[in-house]
Amino acid sequence: MLNWCIVKENFDKENFMLNETLFHLANGYLGVRDSFEEDFRGKLKSVRGTYINGFYETEDIQYGEKLYGYAEYSQSILNITDVQTILLNIDGERFSLLEGNIKSFKNELNVKEGYVKREILWESNSGKVLKIDIKRMVSFTRKELFIIEYNVTPLNFNGEIEIISIIDGDVSNITASDDPRIGTANAKHLDVIRCEVKENIGIIENKTRNSNMSVITSCTHDLNKENRLNIDKKEDKIIFKFSLEAKENEKIEFVKYSIFTDSVRYENNYIENLEILKEVVENGKAFYFDAQKVYLNEFWKSSDIIIDGDEKLQEGLRYNLYQLLQSVGKDMYTNIAAKGISGEGYEGHYFWDTDIYILPFFMFTNSFLAKNLLMYRYNTLDRARNRAKMMGHLKGALYPWRTINGDECSAFFPAGTAQYHINTDIAYSFIQYYLITEDKEFMQNYGAEVLFETARVMFDIGHFNREGKFVINDVTGPDEYTCIVNNNYYTNVMTKYLFENTKLAWEILNENKEKLQELISKIGIDEEEIKAFEKAKENMYLPFDEKLKIHPQDDSFLNKKVWDFKNTPKENYPLLLHYHPLTLYRYQVCKQADTVLAHFLREEETTIDIIKNDFEYYEKITTHDSSLSTCIFSIMASRLGLKEKSYDYFINNARLDLDDLHHNTKNGIHTAAMGGSWMGVVFGFVGMRIKNGELHFNPLLPDKINKIKFKINFKHRELEITLDKEGLDIKLISGNSLDVYINNNKKTVE
Ligand code: BGC
């Protein structure tokens, strides 16, 4: 199965943490790192982690000087009860990859069937040879379920074998380090409040100390051979010992079923957990492995991108799309964390990454999942309203820069709360969802309210200056190396778009008078306010430098000195780990695409010549220290006809985690960059855009690729799009005929 599997054929001790991330399994709810059944704690660098999306602990943020309105408390995703451990004793010898002789080793993630399989041929110090096959799965169809299938075959001996399975509630998070992108202040967040054995089922309940959340983990086993079971229950862990007589060439099949239920989703999680476990055991493992295959088959049918002629890219893309599916919260409590559910980087927080980088993939391929992500934003609107009040806005909503539960938890406001563009990003995704689905009801019920409330805050932070221009002061744009500036081009352009679309939302709302009245009485919006937004939109100030013919990133940007790139040693990147923020702020140096991103999202605001000037200007001063950057440069290089450049940026982005290009995948995957790789193909190489509500294409196929093929949903149609050396072909798979534009020429797809 070419390109559907990621394979490692050696046991890589040095990169163990990296592989724990790359081979982690998740389903949007539960995530388990691939820490192996043998316990390597204390022997190898490992983060043995299991997480639930949206399950977190809070702690008061300790500031040296706390000023008004600072975020009050942190939110950190928690490492919960560990069920990964299965140990093997063979006549008193312990199976370990760190001892004896590894005759062969293979670890494989299969993204078509949704499992990780490890195959080992191992010889103990005394010469006993064993074949060990381990298959793990976090189920997409039974989200609480993690299965380990553990098969052992003695190849040259008969003897006593002991299988030891552990469920361990004594868990902690990694602690803060010098890298602001990982770690929490404290490590131990969970107490064990229940540890019991009931009919050979081990049950542990963990509870947080502050956030008042709990999680029940239960485990049970299945063994195909007669055995003696001894259960040792300690205060916070349960050890199951299965002893049996093994025979040469007879396979021992051991299965461990684990169920995780948290108090957020389950009213009575203890009872529900055990009911689920019972059902799972009755159905048996094959049932869930089969269901996993069917589920993924459906996913790939609508979401796959076929790349012909470039295997590395194909592998990277499929891996990324699979990870997005693994990471996306599929209920109204959760979103997609910057690191998915694969590690503790960024503490499990949700950022604008979802709205600008990841939602396009889901909106065009799976509107159900996209809707859930938008609903998460809608469901946290009240918290955003409270935040707006705290920030001094009399009305409206201000979404948090980073969060799990909807409250702001960014402790560094210049690169956090000051990024008011988060409001425009969220609004942008609601508008795109409407343009793609034509779902008026969704706009009337949810979207309009989000648009009006976010627009109110953007209106409040701006004002009409002496020339009558609408200006927005003291905000931070996407580029986190330039903070608290006046008239960040990106923020102003995106606010303009938001203001413009409040009118559209108002019109759609007017088609349902009942809903309109409901919203008027709820938030007091009226036509006057929509007109005020319109006036601000008409007069929006967009910085432009006549001399250089570029859009400065903000009012002060061009007055700064250009960073001395020539004399910056390679090892000083990413700059954020080697220079005080103020040093960075004083220079023209960008962490990531900012103005270039604005051009991608709102191309109609300027001319293609200016876009080219900007691309060339910002390219020279952008470090791409953020993983959100190269995909945007790739897309815009395609837009400008720079074939090779767009490919180079793209390959850098598409294999960012697989090749560990940012050297920090050990702390978790980069979900925004993964969404960016889908965008790189669809918006970059194929050059797709929505303009005036219609689909436009400006394709540019890289020389190294023979063919690209994928499907999208657009306005109740399913389209199959193929780009090859002959050109672009668009097939209508379902729905009515549709007019599209290829290089500005109208074509009817029938
Ligand atoms: C980037 C942000 C991003 C965050 C999470 C930071 O390095 O600068 O734009 O939201 O990572 O991915």
PDB file of N, CA and C and ligand atoms in Angstrom, residues 181 338-339 346 349 351-353 357 401 419 421 478-480 576 591-592 625-628 670-672, ligand 1:
ATOM      1  N   ARG A 181       7.087  27.647  24.350  1.00  0.00           N
ATOM      2  CA  ARG A 181       6.065  26.918  23.610  1.00  0.00           C
ATOM      3  C   ARG A 181       5.683  25.587  24.259  1.00  0.00           C
ATOM      4  N   ALA A 338      -3.285  23.584  18.656  1.00  0.00           N
ATOM      5  CA  ALA A 338      -2.141  23.824  17.767  1.00  0.00           C
ATOM      6  C   ALA A 338      -1.314  22.549  17.585  1.00  0.00           C
ATOM      7  N   LYS A 339      -1.326  21.683  18.601  1.00  0.00           N
ATOM      8  CA  LYS A 339      -0.556  20.430  18.524  1.00  0.00           C
ATOM      9  C   LYS A 339      -1.477  19.222  18.465  1.00  0.00           C
ATOM     10  N   TYR A 346       2.299  24.029  23.603  1.00  0.00           N
ATOM     11  CA  TYR A 346       1.223  25.030  23.631  1.00  0.00           C
ATOM     12  C   TYR A 346       0.047  24.614  24.515  1.00  0.00           C
ATOM     13  N   HIS A 349      -3.736  24.335  23.628  1.00  0.00           N
ATOM     14  CA  HIS A 349      -4.548  25.522  23.340  1.00  0.00           C
ATOM     15  C   HIS A 349      -5.001  25.609  21.883  1.00  0.00           C
ATOM     16  N   PHE A 351      -5.908  28.239  18.830  1.00  0.00           N
ATOM     17  CA  PHE A 351      -5.509  29.574  18.354  1.00  0.00           C
ATOM     18  C   PHE A 351      -6.302  29.904  17.081  1.00  0.00           C
ATOM     19  N   TRP A 352      -5.912  30.977  16.422  1.00  0.00           N
ATOM     20  CA  TRP A 352      -6.480  31.316  15.113  1.00  0.00           C
ATOM     21  C   TRP A 352      -6.084  30.292  14.060  1.00  0.00           C
ATOM     22  N   ASP A 353      -5.151  29.406  14.412  1.00  0.00           N
ATOM     23  CA  ASP A 353      -4.705  28.344  13.510  1.00  0.00           C
ATOM     24  C   ASP A 353      -5.915  27.631  12.891  1.00  0.00           C
ATOM     25  N   TYR A 357      -6.230  28.510   9.057  1.00  0.00           N
ATOM     26  CA  TYR A 357      -5.392  27.499   8.391  1.00  0.00           C
ATOM     27  C   TYR A 357      -6.052  26.124   8.238  1.00  0.00           C
ATOM     28  N   TRP A 401      -6.979  35.015  22.501  1.00  0.00           N
ATOM     29  CA  TRP A 401      -5.909  34.641  21.582  1.00  0.00           C
ATOM     30  C   TRP A 401      -5.601  33.155  21.711  1.00  0.00           C
ATOM     31  N   GLN A 419      -3.469  40.618  19.797  1.00  0.00           N
ATOM     32  CA  GLN A 419      -3.774  40.130  18.439  1.00  0.00           C
ATOM     33  C   GLN A 419      -5.305  40.142  18.238  1.00  0.00           C
ATOM     34  N   HIS A 421      -6.829  40.653  15.812  1.00  0.00           N
ATOM     35  CA  HIS A 421      -7.262  40.102  14.525  1.00  0.00           C
ATOM     36  C   HIS A 421      -7.955  38.753  14.692  1.00  0.00           C
ATOM     37  N   PRO A 478      -0.480  39.257  12.774  1.00  0.00           N
ATOM     38  CA  PRO A 478      -0.020  37.872  12.878  1.00  0.00           C
ATOM     39  C   PRO A 478       1.472  37.741  13.197  1.00  0.00           C
ATOM     40  N   ASP A 479       2.294  38.652  12.663  1.00  0.00           N
ATOM     41  CA  ASP A 479       3.737  38.567  12.886  1.00  0.00           C
ATOM     42  C   ASP A 479       4.071  38.912  14.333  1.00  0.00           C
ATOM     43  N   GLU A 480       4.501  37.917  15.080  1.00  0.00           N
ATOM     44  CA  GLU A 480       4.730  38.127  16.517  1.00  0.00           C
ATOM     45  C   GLU A 480       6.098  38.734  16.826  1.00  0.00           C
ATOM     46  N   LEU A 576      13.117  33.903  18.565  1.00  0.00           N
ATOM     47  CA  LEU A 576      12.394  34.098  19.830  1.00  0.00           C
ATOM     48  C   LEU A 576      13.070  33.403  21.003  1.00  0.00           C
ATOM     49  N   LYS A 591       8.394  37.060  11.912  1.00  0.00           N
ATOM     50  CA  LYS A 591       8.368  35.646  12.294  1.00  0.00           C
ATOM     51  C   LYS A 591       7.602  34.836  11.246  1.00  0.00           C
ATOM     52  N   GLN A 592       6.620  35.487  10.614  1.00  0.00           N
ATOM     53  CA  GLN A 592       5.709  34.740   9.740  1.00  0.00           C
ATOM     54  C   GLN A 592       5.005  35.684   8.772  1.00  0.00           C
ATOM     55  N   ASP A 625      10.085  31.532  11.327  1.00  0.00           N
ATOM     56  CA  ASP A 625      10.247  30.868  12.631  1.00  0.00           C
ATOM     57  C   ASP A 625       8.931  30.273  13.107  1.00  0.00           C
ATOM     58  N   SER A 626       7.836  30.756  12.574  1.00  0.00           N
ATOM     59  CA  SER A 626       6.540  30.138  12.863  1.00  0.00           C
ATOM     60  C   SER A 626       6.223  29.146  11.751  1.00  0.00           C
ATOM     61  N   SER A 627       5.637  28.020  12.148  1.00  0.00           N
ATOM     62  CA  SER A 627       5.284  26.986  11.158  1.00  0.00           C
ATOM     63  C   SER A 627       4.075  27.412  10.321  1.00  0.00           C
ATOM     64  N   LEU A 628       3.522  28.582  10.601  1.00  0.00           N
ATOM     65  CA  LEU A 628       2.357  29.041   9.845  1.00  0.00           C
ATOM     66  C   LEU A 628       2.759  29.875   8.627  1.00  0.00           C
ATOM     67  N   HIS A 670       2.190  19.981  14.172  1.00  0.00           N
ATOM     68  CA  HIS A 670       1.849  21.376  13.881  1.00  0.00           C
ATOM     69  C   HIS A 670       0.597  21.390  12.998  1.00  0.00           C
ATOM     70  N   THR A 671      -0.545  21.496  13.635  1.00  0.00           N
ATOM     71  CA  THR A 671      -1.782  21.301  12.865  1.00  0.00           C
ATOM     72  C   THR A 671      -2.040  22.427  11.856  1.00  0.00           C
ATOM     73  N   ALA A 672      -1.627  23.648  12.184  1.00  0.00           N
ATOM     74  CA  ALA A 672      -1.872  24.751  11.234  1.00  0.00           C
ATOM     75  C   ALA A 672      -1.097  24.511   9.941  1.00  0.00           C
TER      76      ALA A 672
HETATM   77  C1  BGC B   1       2.575  31.639  15.880  1.00  0.00           C
HETATM   78  C2  BGC B   1       1.101  31.914  16.014  1.00  0.00           C
HETATM   79  C3  BGC B   1       0.364  30.598  16.180  1.00  0.00           C
HETATM   80  C4  BGC B   1       0.933  29.810  17.338  1.00  0.00           C
HETATM   81  C5  BGC B   1       0.289  28.456  17.489  1.00  0.00           C
HETATM   82  C6  BGC B   1       3.053  30.821  17.058  1.00  0.00           C
HETATM   83  O1  BGC B   1       4.376  30.486  16.894  1.00  0.00           O
HETATM   84  O2  BGC B   1       3.315  32.826  15.805  1.00  0.00           O
HETATM   85  O3  BGC B   1       0.640  32.588  14.878  1.00  0.00           O
HETATM   86  O4  BGC B   1      -0.984  30.824  16.365  1.00  0.00           O
HETATM   87  O5  BGC B   1       2.304  29.616  17.123  1.00  0.00           O
HETATM   88  O6  BGC B   1       0.501  27.665  16.379  1.00  0.00           O
END
